[in-house]
């Protein structure tokens, strides 16, 4: 009898343990500290792989690409397209595409001597010329290999600035100038609206902002090495009026709902 009662008691204890979510004879403790640590480390590793080699978020801090991109836009950047860069090295892995004229591109800027605190920022501009192309501007109109490249209607509505503005930074252009082209000889002093012709060296890219009179771009700091390219923006995943809102907490109260999901072209 005593043996049957003992067995019954043990059975009842096992059932109670199962109902409580514990295994019979177990300690009843949840996952160990090491198991939790492994889960966290795995999650961090996946995030770093995705961020390094596949997708990365990028925030637009300036108006240099208006109307394509607005201040306060947050983008997802496809890093795999042009070949992801291995951090802390000079290695770029192969991509499945090459940057083409007209692409909006994220890249590491050439050295900007006028901003020693941040001489090589990560920027986003439009690729307008590749190695071997001849480029110039006359009267604010950009020419590529002799053909005028008019901006779309939206970009043409951007405010016009002083096209005669010149800066000592423009003098980088001098060694790349060519004479005797359809554009005539280069101006003695390059300006925002009038410069070149220049020939883009092999392996180099030339970038301009869509908002031509409010863009510190290739006219100032020159050609971009192909290996400086970091990715191609895909779409806007979040946007708010960061520069023009008079509401408190605009990132919550002044969201541009109509821009979310916009494909970047």
Coordinates of C-alpha atoms in Angstrom, one line a residue:
X1 CA 0.0 0.0 0.0
X2 CA 2.7 2.4 1.0
X3 CA 4.5 1.7 -2.3
X4 CA 1.3 2.5 -4.3
X5 CA 0.8 5.8 -2.4
X6 CA 4.4 6.8 -3.0
X7 CA 4.1 6.1 -6.7
X8 CA 0.8 8.0 -6.8
X9 CA 2.4 10.9 -5.0
X10 CA 5.3 11.1 -7.4
X11 CA 2.9 11.0 -10.3
X12 CA 0.9 13.8 -8.9
X13 CA 4.1 15.8 -8.4
X14 CA 5.1 15.2 -12.0
X15 CA 1.7 16.3 -13.3
X16 CA 1.8 19.5 -11.2
X17 CA 5.3 20.2 -12.5
X18 CA 4.1 19.8 -16.1
X19 CA 1.2 22.1 -15.5
X20 CA 3.6 24.7 -14.0
X21 CA 5.7 24.5 -17.2
X22 CA 8.6 22.6 -15.5
X23 CA 10.1 19.2 -16.2
X24 CA 9.8 16.5 -13.6
X25 CA 12.9 16.4 -11.6
X26 CA 14.2 19.6 -13.2
X27 CA 15.4 22.7 -11.4
X28 CA 12.6 24.8 -12.8
X29 CA 15.0 27.6 -13.9
X30 CA 14.6 29.3 -17.3
X31 CA 17.3 29.6 -20.0
X32 CA 20.8 30.0 -18.6
X33 CA 22.8 33.2 -18.7
X34 CA 25.0 31.8 -21.4
X35 CA 22.0 30.8 -23.6
X36 CA 20.7 34.4 -23.3
X37 CA 24.1 35.8 -24.1
X38 CA 24.4 33.6 -27.2
X39 CA 21.0 34.8 -28.4
X40 CA 22.0 38.4 -28.0
X41 CA 25.3 37.9 -29.7
X42 CA 23.7 36.1 -32.6
X43 CA 21.2 39.0 -33.0
X44 CA 24.0 41.6 -33.0
X45 CA 26.0 39.5 -35.5
X46 CA 23.1 39.3 -37.9
X47 CA 22.5 43.1 -37.6
X48 CA 26.1 43.9 -38.3
X49 CA 26.2 41.6 -41.3
X50 CA 23.0 43.1 -42.8
X51 CA 24.3 46.7 -42.0
X52 CA 27.7 46.1 -43.5
X53 CA 26.9 44.0 -46.6
X54 CA 23.2 44.4 -47.4
X55 CA 21.3 47.4 -46.2
X56 CA 22.0 50.5 -44.2
X57 CA 19.9 53.5 -43.1
X58 CA 21.0 57.0 -44.2
X59 CA 19.6 60.4 -43.1
X60 CA 19.5 63.4 -45.4
X61 CA 20.9 66.4 -43.5
X62 CA 21.0 69.0 -46.2
X63 CA 19.0 70.3 -49.2
X64 CA 21.7 69.6 -51.9
X65 CA 19.5 66.9 -53.6
X66 CA 16.1 68.8 -53.5
X67 CA 13.6 67.9 -54.9
X68 CA 14.7 64.2 -55.2
X69 CA 15.6 64.0 -51.5
X70 CA 14.5 66.4 -48.7
X71 CA 16.0 67.3 -45.4
X72 CA 14.6 64.8 -42.9
X73 CA 14.3 61.9 -45.3
X74 CA 15.6 58.6 -44.1
X75 CA 16.6 56.1 -46.8
X76 CA 17.5 52.5 -47.0
X77 CA 20.7 52.1 -49.0
X78 CA 21.4 48.9 -51.0
X79 CA 25.1 48.2 -50.2
X80 CA 25.2 45.0 -52.1
X81 CA 24.4 46.5 -55.6
X82 CA 27.8 48.2 -56.2
X83 CA 29.8 45.9 -53.9
X84 CA 29.9 46.2 -50.1
X85 CA 33.0 47.7 -48.4
X86 CA 34.7 45.7 -45.7
X87 CA 35.0 48.0 -42.7
X88 CA 38.5 49.1 -41.5
X89 CA 40.1 47.9 -44.7
X90 CA 40.6 49.0 -48.3
X91 CA 38.7 46.0 -49.6
X92 CA 35.5 46.3 -51.7
X93 CA 33.7 43.0 -52.4
X94 CA 32.1 42.5 -55.9
X95 CA 28.6 43.8 -56.5
X96 CA 26.0 42.8 -59.0
X97 CA 25.8 46.2 -60.7
X98 CA 28.0 49.2 -61.7
X99 CA 27.2 52.8 -61.0
X100 CA 25.6 54.4 -64.1
X101 CA 25.1 57.9 -65.2
X102 CA 21.9 59.2 -63.6
X103 CA 22.1 57.0 -60.5
X104 CA 21.8 58.5 -57.0
X105 CA 24.8 57.3 -55.2
X106 CA 26.0 57.2 -51.6
X107 CA 29.8 57.5 -51.4
X108 CA 32.7 58.7 -49.2
X109 CA 33.8 62.2 -50.3
X110 CA 37.3 62.9 -51.5
X111 CA 39.3 64.9 -49.0
X112 CA 37.7 68.3 -48.3
X113 CA 40.6 70.5 -47.1
X114 CA 38.3 73.3 -46.0
X115 CA 36.6 71.1 -43.3
X116 CA 39.4 69.5 -41.2
X117 CA 37.0 68.3 -38.5
X118 CA 35.2 66.0 -41.1
X119 CA 37.3 65.9 -44.3
X120 CA 35.8 62.8 -45.8
X121 CA 32.0 62.7 -45.0
X122 CA 29.6 60.2 -46.4
X123 CA 27.5 62.0 -49.0
X124 CA 24.6 61.3 -51.4
X125 CA 24.7 63.0 -54.9
X126 CA 23.8 62.1 -58.5
X127 CA 26.4 60.5 -60.7
X128 CA 26.5 62.5 -63.9
X129 CA 29.7 61.3 -65.6
X130 CA 32.1 58.3 -65.5
X131 CA 35.7 57.7 -66.6
X132 CA 36.4 58.9 -70.1
X133 CA 33.5 61.4 -70.3
X134 CA 34.0 65.1 -71.1
X135 CA 31.9 67.5 -69.0
X136 CA 31.4 71.2 -68.7
X137 CA 28.8 73.8 -67.8
X138 CA 27.8 76.9 -69.7
X139 CA 25.2 79.3 -68.3
X140 CA 24.3 76.8 -65.6
X141 CA 23.5 74.1 -68.2
X142 CA 25.4 70.8 -67.8
X143 CA 26.9 69.2 -70.9
X144 CA 28.0 65.5 -71.1
X145 CA 30.1 64.6 -74.1
X146 CA 28.8 67.6 -76.0
X147 CA 25.1 67.0 -75.3
X148 CA 23.1 69.3 -73.0
X149 CA 21.6 67.5 -69.9
X150 CA 18.6 69.5 -68.9
X151 CA 17.2 68.8 -65.4
X152 CA 13.6 67.6 -64.9
X153 CA 10.9 70.2 -64.3
X154 CA 10.9 69.7 -60.6
X155 CA 14.6 70.4 -60.2
X156 CA 14.4 73.4 -62.6
X157 CA 12.1 75.0 -60.0
X158 CA 14.8 75.1 -57.4
X159 CA 15.9 78.7 -56.5
X160 CA 18.6 80.1 -58.6
X161 CA 21.8 81.5 -57.0
X162 CA 24.8 83.5 -58.1
X163 CA 26.1 81.6 -61.1
X164 CA 29.2 83.8 -61.2
X165 CA 30.3 82.7 -57.7
X166 CA 33.8 81.4 -57.7
X167 CA 35.9 79.8 -55.0
X168 CA 39.6 78.8 -54.6
X169 CA 38.4 75.2 -54.2
X170 CA 37.4 75.2 -57.9
X171 CA 41.1 75.4 -58.9
X172 CA 41.4 71.6 -58.6
X173 CA 39.9 71.6 -62.1
X174 CA 42.9 73.2 -63.8
X175 CA 45.0 70.0 -64.5
X176 CA 42.0 68.3 -66.0
X177 CA 40.9 71.1 -68.4
X178 CA 41.0 70.5 -72.1
X179 CA 41.0 73.1 -74.9
X180 CA 39.7 73.0 -78.5
X181 CA 36.3 71.3 -77.8
X182 CA 32.8 72.4 -78.9
X183 CA 32.5 74.3 -75.6
X184 CA 35.5 76.5 -76.4
X185 CA 38.4 77.0 -74.0
X186 CA 37.8 76.8 -70.2
X187 CA 37.2 80.0 -68.4
X188 CA 40.2 81.6 -66.8
X189 CA 38.4 81.3 -63.4
X190 CA 35.8 78.5 -63.0
X191 CA 32.4 79.5 -61.5
X192 CA 29.3 77.6 -60.4
X193 CA 27.7 78.1 -63.8
X194 CA 30.7 78.1 -66.1
X195 CA 33.6 75.6 -65.9
X196 CA 35.3 73.0 -68.0
X197 CA 35.6 71.1 -70.3
X198 CA 37.1 68.5 -68.1
X199 CA 37.9 64.9 -68.9
X200 CA 37.0 62.4 -66.2
X201 CA 40.0 60.1 -65.5
X202 CA 39.5 56.3 -65.7
X203 CA 38.2 54.7 -62.5
X204 CA 36.8 58.1 -61.4
X205 CA 33.2 59.4 -61.1
X206 CA 31.8 62.9 -61.2
X207 CA 28.9 63.9 -58.9
X208 CA 26.5 66.9 -58.8
X209 CA 23.7 67.7 -56.5
X210 CA 20.2 68.2 -58.0
X211 CA 19.9 71.5 -56.2
X212 CA 22.7 73.0 -58.1
X213 CA 23.0 76.4 -56.3
X214 CA 22.9 74.8 -52.9
X215 CA 25.2 71.8 -53.4
X216 CA 28.8 71.5 -52.4
X217 CA 29.6 68.8 -54.9
X218 CA 32.2 67.7 -57.5
X219 CA 32.7 71.3 -58.6
X220 CA 34.4 71.9 -55.2
X221 CA 36.2 68.7 -54.4
X222 CA 36.7 66.9 -57.7
X223 CA 36.3 63.4 -58.9
X224 CA 35.3 60.4 -56.7
X225 CA 37.3 57.2 -56.9
X226 CA 35.1 54.2 -57.8
X227 CA 36.2 52.4 -54.6
X228 CA 34.6 55.2 -52.5
X229 CA 31.1 54.2 -53.6
X230 CA 29.1 52.7 -50.7
X231 CA 25.7 52.0 -52.1
X232 CA 22.5 53.0 -54.0
X233 CA 19.5 54.5 -52.1
X234 CA 16.4 52.4 -52.7
X235 CA 13.4 54.1 -51.0
X236 CA 12.4 56.6 -48.3
X237 CA 11.3 54.6 -45.2
X238 CA 10.6 57.7 -43.0
X239 CA 10.4 61.4 -43.5
X240 CA 9.6 64.5 -41.4
X241 CA 9.9 68.2 -41.8
X242 CA 13.2 68.6 -40.1
X243 CA 14.0 72.1 -41.5
X244 CA 10.7 73.9 -41.8
X245 CA 8.4 72.7 -39.1
X246 CA 7.1 75.0 -36.3
X247 CA 5.6 72.1 -34.4
X248 CA 7.1 70.6 -31.2
X249 CA 8.8 67.2 -31.7
X250 CA 8.4 67.4 -35.5
X251 CA 9.8 63.8 -36.0
X252 CA 6.5 62.7 -34.4
X253 CA 4.1 65.5 -35.2
X254 CA 5.1 66.7 -38.7
X255 CA 5.7 63.5 -40.6
X256 CA 5.6 63.6 -44.4
X257 CA 3.3 60.6 -44.8
X258 CA 3.2 60.9 -48.6
X259 CA 6.9 60.4 -49.0
X260 CA 7.2 57.2 -47.0
X261 CA 7.8 54.3 -49.5
X262 CA 8.9 56.6 -52.3
X263 CA 11.3 54.9 -54.7
X264 CA 14.5 57.0 -55.3
X265 CA 15.3 57.8 -59.0

